[in-house]
Amino acid sequence: MPIRIAAAAAHFGRDLEHGLGRIGKLIGDARTAGVGLLVLPDAALGGYLADLRHPDPSAFPPALKPDDPIFERIAAAAREMVVCVGFCEADGDERYNAAVCLTGDGVLGRHRKVHLPAAEGVVYRAGTEFASFDTPVGRIGMLIDYDKTFPESARTLALDGAEIVACLSAWPASLTNAAPKMSQDRQSRLFDLYDCARAAENQIVVVSSNQTGAAGGMRFLGQAKVVGPAGNVLARTWAKAGLAVAELDVALEIAQARRVLSHLAELRPEAYR
């Protein structure tokens, strides 16, 4: 059956209560639009790093345990909706850039970011796996921003049965090669390219959220979108905050994309190295 899928573009900072309020508003807007799956940005709870070159330990995002009561509050707001949200996860003395997928019935799946760009390695420990999980809207896998740069990440989820890959990001404009216009920015171009490529090469649906606004010296791109299994953008926010909402029959779209050329069925792993 067709479902409505939404990718959010929004700004989130350190204030957890303010962030919860914004999450509640986005869930409410998504419910009004009839959405069954909502993907919120990376670091929606507590914000992202303020400085990727020299992270300040006194300014790290708040670390939350997996069973923190804050997730019960989000689950209560989500009710029947499937919601993916990013946060900083505490595991003893270790921190992970993490995401959780939940409904009012509880947690459906978790992910810890595997691929850490240089500065993140000072703050976070890397996750070790990619795994898909079943939800009321289909089988889902999650990636966190830099994860989607690596084709193997989404491919692993697709081979694990993922029909939908949720990409939660706090993806900024280029820090080393600033462009006069966002449309000319290198990281802006790559962000869109990876979203479409990961969907097309695996013939799956990609739901890509991102932060907006600024933190420290960074400008976040927005550009939330829903991408179909042919690599076609079905809905997007561009650089503005808001929801990119698309309605589609996920199983039917995937079946049509794989009707003649089925990429996963035609893999030749014995030839790869």
mmCIF file of N, CA and C in Angstrom, residues 59-168:
data_model
loop_
_atom_site.group_PDB
_atom_site.id
_atom_site.type_symbol
_atom_site.label_atom_id
_atom_site.label_comp_id
_atom_site.label_asym_id
_atom_site.label_seq_id
_atom_site.Cartn_x
_atom_site.Cartn_y
_atom_site.Cartn_z
ATOM 1 N N ALA A 59 32.352 21.671 25.032
ATOM 2 C CA ALA A 59 31.183 22.029 24.225
ATOM 3 C C ALA A 59 30.615 20.838 23.465
ATOM 4 N N PHE A 60 30.971 19.612 23.887
ATOM 5 C CA PHE A 60 30.444 18.423 23.217
ATOM 6 C C PHE A 60 28.931 18.310 23.437
ATOM 7 N N PRO A 61 28.218 17.658 22.525
ATOM 8 C CA PRO A 61 26.780 17.435 22.729
ATOM 9 C C PRO A 61 26.533 16.585 23.977
ATOM 10 N N PRO A 62 25.392 16.764 24.632
ATOM 11 C CA PRO A 62 25.066 15.923 25.786
ATOM 12 C C PRO A 62 24.924 14.466 25.351
ATOM 13 N N ALA A 63 25.519 13.564 26.133
ATOM 14 C CA ALA A 63 25.471 12.135 25.809
ATOM 15 C C ALA A 63 24.298 11.489 26.545
ATOM 16 N N LEU A 64 23.469 10.777 25.821
ATOM 17 C CA LEU A 64 22.261 10.166 26.368
ATOM 18 C C LEU A 64 22.385 8.646 26.367
ATOM 19 N N LYS A 65 21.980 8.018 27.454
ATOM 20 C CA LYS A 65 21.942 6.553 27.489
ATOM 21 C C LYS A 65 20.793 6.055 26.616
ATOM 22 N N PRO A 66 20.930 4.843 26.073
ATOM 23 C CA PRO A 66 19.880 4.326 25.182
ATOM 24 C C PRO A 66 18.506 4.261 25.822
ATOM 25 N N ASP A 67 18.452 4.139 27.155
ATOM 26 C CA ASP A 67 17.157 4.059 27.835
ATOM 27 C C ASP A 67 16.754 5.384 28.494
ATOM 28 N N ASP A 68 17.352 6.489 28.063
ATOM 29 C CA ASP A 68 17.006 7.787 28.633
ATOM 30 C C ASP A 68 15.500 8.041 28.455
ATOM 31 N N PRO A 69 14.822 8.595 29.457
ATOM 32 C CA PRO A 69 13.383 8.868 29.365
ATOM 33 C C PRO A 69 12.993 9.774 28.205
ATOM 34 N N ILE A 70 13.958 10.498 27.644
ATOM 35 C CA ILE A 70 13.648 11.390 26.529
ATOM 36 C C ILE A 70 13.090 10.616 25.345
ATOM 37 N N PHE A 71 13.515 9.351 25.182
ATOM 38 C CA PHE A 71 13.026 8.552 24.060
ATOM 39 C C PHE A 71 11.581 8.108 24.279
ATOM 40 N N GLU A 72 11.196 7.938 25.533
ATOM 41 C CA GLU A 72 9.801 7.632 25.823
ATOM 42 C C GLU A 72 8.908 8.800 25.435
ATOM 43 N N ARG A 73 9.406 9.999 25.625
ATOM 44 C CA ARG A 73 8.634 11.186 25.261
ATOM 45 C C ARG A 73 8.477 11.294 23.743
ATOM 46 N N ILE A 74 9.536 10.972 23.017
ATOM 47 C CA ILE A 74 9.434 10.994 21.557
ATOM 48 C C ILE A 74 8.509 9.889 21.075
ATOM 49 N N ALA A 75 8.604 8.703 21.674
ATOM 50 C CA ALA A 75 7.733 7.596 21.307
ATOM 51 C C ALA A 75 6.271 7.939 21.564
ATOM 52 N N ALA A 76 6.001 8.616 22.674
ATOM 53 C CA ALA A 76 4.629 9.005 22.995
ATOM 54 C C ALA A 76 4.089 9.981 21.950
ATOM 55 N N ALA A 77 4.950 10.871 21.461
ATOM 56 C CA ALA A 77 4.536 11.809 20.420
ATOM 57 C C ALA A 77 4.360 11.103 19.079
ATOM 58 N N ALA A 78 5.229 10.116 18.811
ATOM 59 C CA ALA A 78 5.195 9.413 17.527
ATOM 60 C C ALA A 78 3.923 8.590 17.361
ATOM 61 N N ARG A 79 3.488 7.930 18.436
ATOM 62 C CA ARG A 79 2.324 7.049 18.405
ATOM 63 C C ARG A 79 2.467 6.022 17.276
ATOM 64 N N GLU A 80 1.602 6.086 16.276
ATOM 65 C CA GLU A 80 1.622 5.082 15.203
ATOM 66 C C GLU A 80 2.701 5.365 14.160
ATOM 67 N N MET A 81 3.280 6.550 14.178
ATOM 68 C CA MET A 81 4.278 6.936 13.184
ATOM 69 C C MET A 81 5.632 6.310 13.492
ATOM 70 N N VAL A 82 6.374 5.939 12.457
ATOM 71 C CA VAL A 82 7.757 5.488 12.599
ATOM 72 C C VAL A 82 8.652 6.719 12.494
ATOM 73 N N VAL A 83 9.501 6.933 13.501
ATOM 74 C CA VAL A 83 10.345 8.131 13.555
ATOM 75 C C VAL A 83 11.796 7.731 13.782
ATOM 76 N N CYS A 84 12.694 8.269 12.961
ATOM 77 C CA CYS A 84 14.137 8.071 13.136
ATOM 78 C C CYS A 84 14.735 9.388 13.618
ATOM 79 N N VAL A 85 15.579 9.320 14.651
ATOM 80 C CA VAL A 85 16.141 10.544 15.236
ATOM 81 C C VAL A 85 17.591 10.303 15.652
ATOM 82 N N GLY A 86 18.444 11.309 15.450
ATOM 83 C CA GLY A 86 19.863 11.204 15.779
ATOM 84 C C GLY A 86 20.201 11.836 17.111
ATOM 85 N N PHE A 87 21.217 11.262 17.783
ATOM 86 C CA PHE A 87 21.631 11.772 19.091
ATOM 87 C C PHE A 87 23.048 11.298 19.400
ATOM 88 N N CYS A 88 23.623 11.812 20.485
ATOM 89 C CA CYS A 88 24.918 11.354 20.982
ATOM 90 C C CYS A 88 24.648 10.300 22.048
ATOM 91 N N GLU A 89 25.111 9.074 21.807
ATOM 92 C CA GLU A 89 24.825 7.957 22.707
ATOM 93 C C GLU A 89 25.976 7.734 23.684
ATOM 94 N N ALA A 90 25.625 7.575 24.957
ATOM 95 C CA ALA A 90 26.609 7.264 25.996
ATOM 96 C C ALA A 90 26.625 5.765 26.237
ATOM 97 N N ASP A 91 27.823 5.183 26.216
ATOM 98 C CA ASP A 91 28.009 3.771 26.556
ATOM 99 C C ASP A 91 29.216 3.701 27.481
ATOM 100 N N GLY A 92 28.968 3.752 28.791
ATOM 101 C CA GLY A 92 30.067 3.883 29.738
ATOM 102 C C GLY A 92 30.761 5.208 29.511
ATOM 103 N N ASP A 93 32.083 5.165 29.315
ATOM 104 C CA ASP A 93 32.842 6.383 29.045
ATOM 105 C C ASP A 93 32.924 6.706 27.557
ATOM 106 N N GLU A 94 32.369 5.850 26.731
ATOM 107 C CA GLU A 94 32.436 6.048 25.288
ATOM 108 C C GLU A 94 31.222 6.823 24.789
ATOM 109 N N ARG A 95 31.445 7.565 23.689
ATOM 110 C CA ARG A 95 30.368 8.287 23.015
ATOM 111 C C ARG A 95 30.253 7.767 21.579
ATOM 112 N N TYR A 96 29.025 7.722 21.080
ATOM 113 C CA TYR A 96 28.778 7.320 19.700
ATOM 114 C C TYR A 96 27.846 8.337 19.047
ATOM 115 N N ASN A 97 28.111 8.655 17.782
ATOM 116 C CA ASN A 97 27.139 9.396 16.993
ATOM 117 C C ASN A 97 26.109 8.361 16.557
ATOM 118 N N ALA A 98 24.891 8.468 17.061
ATOM 119 C CA ALA A 98 23.947 7.360 16.958
ATOM 120 C C ALA A 98 22.581 7.812 16.451
ATOM 121 N N ALA A 99 21.765 6.821 16.097
ATOM 122 C CA ALA A 99 20.386 7.065 15.683
ATOM 123 C C ALA A 99 19.519 5.948 16.218
ATOM 124 N N VAL A 100 18.263 6.289 16.480
ATOM 125 C CA VAL A 100 17.288 5.301 16.941
ATOM 126 C C VAL A 100 16.035 5.454 16.097
ATOM 127 N N CYS A 101 15.388 4.338 15.800
ATOM 128 C CA CYS A 101 14.128 4.325 15.071
ATOM 129 C C CYS A 101 13.071 3.765 16.008
ATOM 130 N N LEU A 102 11.954 4.477 16.168
ATOM 131 C CA LEU A 102 10.958 4.063 17.159
ATOM 132 C C LEU A 102 9.543 4.410 16.720
ATOM 133 N N THR A 103 8.593 3.824 17.432
ATOM 134 C CA THR A 103 7.184 4.186 17.351
ATOM 135 C C THR A 103 6.670 4.268 18.781
ATOM 136 N N GLY A 104 5.363 4.483 18.915
ATOM 137 C CA GLY A 104 4.782 4.500 20.243
ATOM 138 C C GLY A 104 4.910 3.181 20.966
ATOM 139 N N ASP A 105 5.161 2.094 20.227
ATOM 140 C CA ASP A 105 5.322 0.774 20.836
ATOM 141 C C ASP A 105 6.742 0.516 21.320
ATOM 142 N N GLY A 106 7.680 1.406 20.989
ATOM 143 C CA GLY A 106 9.048 1.234 21.453
ATOM 144 C C GLY A 106 10.072 1.309 20.340
ATOM 145 N N VAL A 107 11.290 0.904 20.659
ATOM 146 C CA VAL A 107 12.414 0.988 19.723
ATOM 147 C C VAL A 107 12.355 -0.143 18.710
ATOM 148 N N LEU A 108 12.539 0.210 17.431
ATOM 149 C CA LEU A 108 12.544 -0.763 16.349
ATOM 150 C C LEU A 108 13.956 -1.110 15.891
ATOM 151 N N GLY A 109 14.854 -0.130 15.940
ATOM 152 C CA GLY A 109 16.219 -0.355 15.480
ATOM 153 C C GLY A 109 17.145 0.751 15.927
ATOM 154 N N ARG A 110 18.453 0.454 15.895
ATOM 155 C CA ARG A 110 19.478 1.410 16.301
ATOM 156 C C ARG A 110 20.644 1.355 15.316
ATOM 157 N N HIS A 111 21.402 2.460 15.275
ATOM 158 C CA HIS A 111 22.621 2.496 14.460
ATOM 159 C C HIS A 111 23.640 3.409 15.113
ATOM 160 N N ARG A 112 24.895 2.985 15.078
ATOM 161 C CA ARG A 112 26.015 3.823 15.498
ATOM 162 C C ARG A 112 26.863 4.127 14.267
ATOM 163 N N LYS A 113 27.133 5.407 14.045
ATOM 164 C CA LYS A 113 27.874 5.827 12.857
ATOM 165 C C LYS A 113 29.202 5.092 12.758
ATOM 166 N N VAL A 114 29.438 4.464 11.616
ATOM 167 C CA VAL A 114 30.625 3.639 11.410
ATOM 168 C C VAL A 114 31.800 4.465 10.881
ATOM 169 N N HIS A 115 31.529 5.320 9.908
ATOM 170 C CA HIS A 115 32.590 6.096 9.264
ATOM 171 C C HIS A 115 32.674 7.487 9.893
ATOM 172 N N LEU A 116 33.770 7.754 10.558
ATOM 173 C CA LEU A 116 33.949 9.029 11.254
ATOM 174 C C LEU A 116 34.980 9.889 10.520
ATOM 175 N N PRO A 117 34.600 11.094 10.078
ATOM 176 C CA PRO A 117 35.613 12.002 9.544
ATOM 177 C C PRO A 117 36.586 12.391 10.648
ATOM 178 N N ALA A 118 37.712 12.917 10.254
ATOM 179 C CA ALA A 118 38.853 13.089 11.170
ATOM 180 C C ALA A 118 38.488 13.659 12.539
ATOM 181 N N ALA A 119 37.824 14.804 12.593
ATOM 182 C CA ALA A 119 37.558 15.446 13.874
ATOM 183 C C ALA A 119 36.589 14.640 14.731
ATOM 184 N N GLU A 120 35.639 13.957 14.103
ATOM 185 C CA GLU A 120 34.682 13.171 14.874
ATOM 186 C C GLU A 120 35.370 12.046 15.632
ATOM 187 N N GLY A 121 36.481 11.554 15.097
ATOM 188 C CA GLY A 121 37.203 10.484 15.760
ATOM 189 C C GLY A 121 37.767 10.888 17.112
ATOM 190 N N VAL A 122 37.895 12.200 17.343
ATOM 191 C CA VAL A 122 38.358 12.696 18.639
ATOM 192 C C VAL A 122 37.239 12.624 19.670
ATOM 193 N N VAL A 123 35.988 12.742 19.200
ATOM 194 C CA VAL A 123 34.832 12.849 20.080
ATOM 195 C C VAL A 123 34.107 11.512 20.235
ATOM 196 N N TYR A 124 33.939 10.798 19.115
ATOM 197 C CA TYR A 124 33.127 9.595 19.100
ATOM 198 C C TYR A 124 33.951 8.332 18.832
ATOM 199 N N ARG A 125 33.423 7.231 19.297
ATOM 200 C CA ARG A 125 33.946 5.924 18.927
ATOM 201 C C ARG A 125 33.143 5.436 17.720
ATOM 202 N N ALA A 126 33.766 4.714 16.822
ATOM 203 C CA ALA A 126 33.087 4.260 15.607
ATOM 204 C C ALA A 126 32.203 3.050 15.881
ATOM 205 N N GLY A 127 31.043 3.015 15.247
ATOM 206 C CA GLY A 127 30.209 1.826 15.259
ATOM 207 C C GLY A 127 30.860 0.729 14.430
ATOM 208 N N THR A 128 30.282 -0.463 14.477
ATOM 209 C CA THR A 128 30.942 -1.602 13.856
ATOM 210 C C THR A 128 30.080 -2.386 12.881
ATOM 211 N N GLU A 129 28.829 -1.971 12.646
ATOM 212 C CA GLU A 129 27.994 -2.788 11.761
ATOM 213 C C GLU A 129 26.860 -1.977 11.145
ATOM 214 N N PHE A 130 26.319 -2.543 10.068
ATOM 215 C CA PHE A 130 25.118 -2.038 9.426
ATOM 216 C C PHE A 130 24.094 -3.165 9.429
ATOM 217 N N ALA A 131 22.918 -2.905 9.968
ATOM 218 C CA ALA A 131 21.895 -3.945 10.063
ATOM 219 C C ALA A 131 20.522 -3.342 9.792
ATOM 220 N N SER A 132 19.711 -4.050 9.026
ATOM 221 C CA SER A 132 18.346 -3.639 8.739
ATOM 222 C C SER A 132 17.397 -4.228 9.777
ATOM 223 N N PHE A 133 16.184 -3.690 9.841
ATOM 224 C CA PHE A 133 15.209 -4.158 10.828
ATOM 225 C C PHE A 133 13.802 -3.919 10.279
ATOM 226 N N ASP A 134 12.862 -4.691 10.781
ATOM 227 C CA ASP A 134 11.484 -4.608 10.318
ATOM 228 C C ASP A 134 10.722 -3.517 11.064
ATOM 229 N N THR A 135 9.845 -2.823 10.336
ATOM 230 C CA THR A 135 9.009 -1.773 10.912
ATOM 231 C C THR A 135 7.617 -1.878 10.291
ATOM 232 N N PRO A 136 6.642 -1.170 10.837
ATOM 233 C CA PRO A 136 5.304 -1.190 10.231
ATOM 234 C C PRO A 136 5.237 -0.643 8.810
ATOM 235 N N VAL A 137 6.259 0.103 8.368
ATOM 236 C CA VAL A 137 6.236 0.666 7.011
ATOM 237 C C VAL A 137 7.206 -0.052 6.078
ATOM 238 N N GLY A 138 7.779 -1.157 6.519
ATOM 239 C CA GLY A 138 8.717 -1.902 5.694
ATOM 240 C C GLY A 138 10.047 -2.091 6.395
ATOM 241 N N ARG A 139 10.950 -2.793 5.741
ATOM 242 C CA ARG A 139 12.257 -3.058 6.321
ATOM 243 C C ARG A 139 13.174 -1.853 6.071
ATOM 244 N N ILE A 140 13.792 -1.371 7.143
ATOM 245 C CA ILE A 140 14.562 -0.125 7.115
ATOM 246 C C ILE A 140 15.992 -0.369 7.585
ATOM 247 N N GLY A 141 16.924 0.387 7.034
ATOM 248 C CA GLY A 141 18.281 0.487 7.550
ATOM 249 C C GLY A 141 18.606 1.955 7.737
ATOM 250 N N MET A 142 19.574 2.251 8.601
ATOM 251 C CA MET A 142 19.940 3.652 8.862
ATOM 252 C C MET A 142 21.417 3.897 8.594
ATOM 253 N N LEU A 143 21.706 5.099 8.073
ATOM 254 C CA LEU A 143 23.066 5.605 7.901
ATOM 255 C C LEU A 143 23.129 6.977 8.555
ATOM 256 N N ILE A 144 24.304 7.357 9.020
ATOM 257 C CA ILE A 144 24.508 8.702 9.568
ATOM 258 C C ILE A 144 25.549 9.412 8.723
ATOM 259 N N ASP A 145 25.224 10.556 8.226
ATOM 260 C CA ASP A 145 25.900 11.389 7.236
ATOM 261 C C ASP A 145 27.081 10.750 6.507
ATOM 262 N N TYR A 146 28.302 10.772 7.026
ATOM 263 C CA TYR A 146 29.475 10.324 6.273
ATOM 264 C C TYR A 146 29.369 8.855 5.875
ATOM 265 N N ASP A 147 28.548 8.078 6.566
ATOM 266 C CA ASP A 147 28.346 6.680 6.184
ATOM 267 C C ASP A 147 27.929 6.547 4.729
ATOM 268 N N LYS A 148 27.107 7.503 4.243
ATOM 269 C CA LYS A 148 26.558 7.330 2.896
ATOM 270 C C LYS A 148 27.584 7.626 1.803
ATOM 271 N N THR A 149 28.741 8.158 2.187
ATOM 272 C CA THR A 149 29.817 8.363 1.216
ATOM 273 C C THR A 149 30.352 7.037 0.695
ATOM 274 N N PHE A 150 30.185 5.987 1.482
ATOM 275 C CA PHE A 150 30.762 4.678 1.157
ATOM 276 C C PHE A 150 29.679 3.758 0.600
ATOM 277 N N PRO A 151 29.779 3.346 -0.680
ATOM 278 C CA PRO A 151 28.735 2.512 -1.289
ATOM 279 C C PRO A 151 28.461 1.227 -0.520
ATOM 280 N N GLU A 152 29.495 0.696 0.131
ATOM 281 C CA GLU A 152 29.327 -0.556 0.852
ATOM 282 C C GLU A 152 28.310 -0.447 1.990
ATOM 283 N N SER A 153 28.142 0.736 2.533
ATOM 284 C CA SER A 153 27.231 0.929 3.662
ATOM 285 C C SER A 153 25.788 0.640 3.255
ATOM 286 N N ALA A 154 25.301 1.362 2.260
ATOM 287 C CA ALA A 154 23.930 1.143 1.794
ATOM 288 C C ALA A 154 23.779 -0.226 1.148
ATOM 289 N N ARG A 155 24.814 -0.703 0.465
ATOM 290 C CA ARG A 155 24.747 -2.028 -0.156
ATOM 291 C C ARG A 155 24.558 -3.115 0.892
ATOM 292 N N THR A 156 25.259 -2.998 2.014
ATOM 293 C CA THR A 156 25.104 -3.972 3.092
ATOM 294 C C THR A 156 23.676 -3.988 3.612
ATOM 295 N N LEU A 157 23.083 -2.800 3.782
ATOM 296 C CA LEU A 157 21.702 -2.724 4.254
ATOM 297 C C LEU A 157 20.738 -3.312 3.232
ATOM 298 N N ALA A 158 20.968 -3.013 1.949
ATOM 299 C CA ALA A 158 20.090 -3.545 0.902
ATOM 300 C C ALA A 158 20.170 -5.062 0.842
ATOM 301 N N LEU A 159 21.377 -5.612 0.977
ATOM 302 C CA LEU A 159 21.524 -7.066 0.974
ATOM 303 C C LEU A 159 20.903 -7.694 2.219
ATOM 304 N N ASP A 160 20.738 -6.886 3.258
ATOM 305 C CA ASP A 160 20.064 -7.346 4.475
ATOM 306 C C ASP A 160 18.556 -7.103 4.391
ATOM 307 N N GLY A 161 18.084 -6.790 3.208
ATOM 308 C CA GLY A 161 16.655 -6.693 2.974
ATOM 309 C C GLY A 161 16.042 -5.315 3.103
ATOM 310 N N ALA A 162 16.854 -4.292 3.337
ATOM 311 C CA ALA A 162 16.292 -2.946 3.503
ATOM 312 C C ALA A 162 15.609 -2.489 2.217
ATOM 313 N N GLU A 163 14.367 -2.060 2.351
ATOM 314 C CA GLU A 163 13.646 -1.428 1.252
ATOM 315 C C GLU A 163 13.815 0.086 1.307
ATOM 316 N N ILE A 164 14.005 0.587 2.516
ATOM 317 C CA ILE A 164 14.163 2.018 2.757
ATOM 318 C C ILE A 164 15.434 2.225 3.566
ATOM 319 N N VAL A 165 16.278 3.163 3.129
ATOM 320 C CA VAL A 165 17.443 3.549 3.915
ATOM 321 C C VAL A 165 17.250 4.988 4.367
ATOM 322 N N ALA A 166 17.255 5.169 5.679
ATOM 323 C CA ALA A 166 17.140 6.499 6.275
ATOM 324 C C ALA A 166 18.542 7.049 6.503
ATOM 325 N N CYS A 167 18.851 8.168 5.861
ATOM 326 C CA CYS A 167 20.161 8.819 6.006
ATOM 327 C C CYS A 167 19.980 10.079 6.851
ATOM 328 N N LEU A 168 20.446 10.032 8.089
ATOM 329 C CA LEU A 168 20.318 11.171 9.002
ATOM 330 C C LEU A 168 21.622 11.957 8.971
#
